[in-house]
């Protein structure tokens, strides 16, 4: 079982480094890609559900007049778990992970949520600061949330206008 995961990880990383698009048109490579996607799809769906829960909690929290410590703690726990997954990716992919702007946005999003929740638990009273922090959290969060739409066949195709 461990070998299978290692093979999938190495196969995916090797394919991601390939720059010649002709390789991806071959039957063997497209079959391998479909197999790799099929074996990892459930993991990505679970991530999407957990991230959806996080964004719903954040959206509810921001809309409340009276801040709830329970919600803050739940948001902190989910954000810390996602930040841990990002740290794992940094460890595995090393410098390649940091070469993507999307990964930087993910790190910024989770650090911003954790920092904001810590400030809120500490009694942040400045409305302007809170509004700016919440605006950036929502902007970064909704961009990532929309990226999960590619998990579904109907919304995963590339459209050109």
PDB file of N, CA and C in Angstrom, residues 119 123-128 130:
ATOM      1  N   UNK A 119      -6.500  37.888  16.996  1.00  0.00           N
ATOM      2  CA  UNK A 119      -6.778  39.285  17.356  1.00  0.00           C
ATOM      3  C   UNK A 119      -8.193  39.444  17.901  1.00  0.00           C
ATOM      4  N   UNK A 123      -9.567  40.622  21.656  1.00  0.00           N
ATOM      5  CA  UNK A 123     -10.414  41.798  21.882  1.00  0.00           C
ATOM      6  C   UNK A 123     -10.174  42.945  20.923  1.00  0.00           C
ATOM      7  N   UNK A 124      -9.895  42.674  19.662  1.00  0.00           N
ATOM      8  CA  UNK A 124      -9.711  43.729  18.658  1.00  0.00           C
ATOM      9  C   UNK A 124     -10.966  44.587  18.581  1.00  0.00           C
ATOM     10  N   UNK A 125     -10.807  45.889  18.797  1.00  0.00           N
ATOM     11  CA  UNK A 125     -11.955  46.801  18.835  1.00  0.00           C
ATOM     12  C   UNK A 125     -12.034  47.721  17.623  1.00  0.00           C
ATOM     13  N   UNK A 126     -10.950  47.857  16.878  1.00  0.00           N
ATOM     14  CA  UNK A 126     -10.900  48.800  15.763  1.00  0.00           C
ATOM     15  C   UNK A 126     -11.739  48.273  14.588  1.00  0.00           C
ATOM     16  N   UNK A 127     -12.845  48.956  14.294  1.00  0.00           N
ATOM     17  CA  UNK A 127     -13.755  48.521  13.236  1.00  0.00           C
ATOM     18  C   UNK A 127     -13.109  48.555  11.855  1.00  0.00           C
ATOM     19  N   UNK A 128     -12.302  49.557  11.576  1.00  0.00           N
ATOM     20  CA  UNK A 128     -11.668  49.674  10.268  1.00  0.00           C
ATOM     21  C   UNK A 128     -10.689  48.523  10.034  1.00  0.00           C
ATOM     22  N   UNK A 130     -10.718  45.597  11.469  1.00  0.00           N
ATOM     23  CA  UNK A 130     -11.515  44.378  11.352  1.00  0.00           C
ATOM     24  C   UNK A 130     -12.134  44.282   9.953  1.00  0.00           C
TER      25      UNK A 130
END
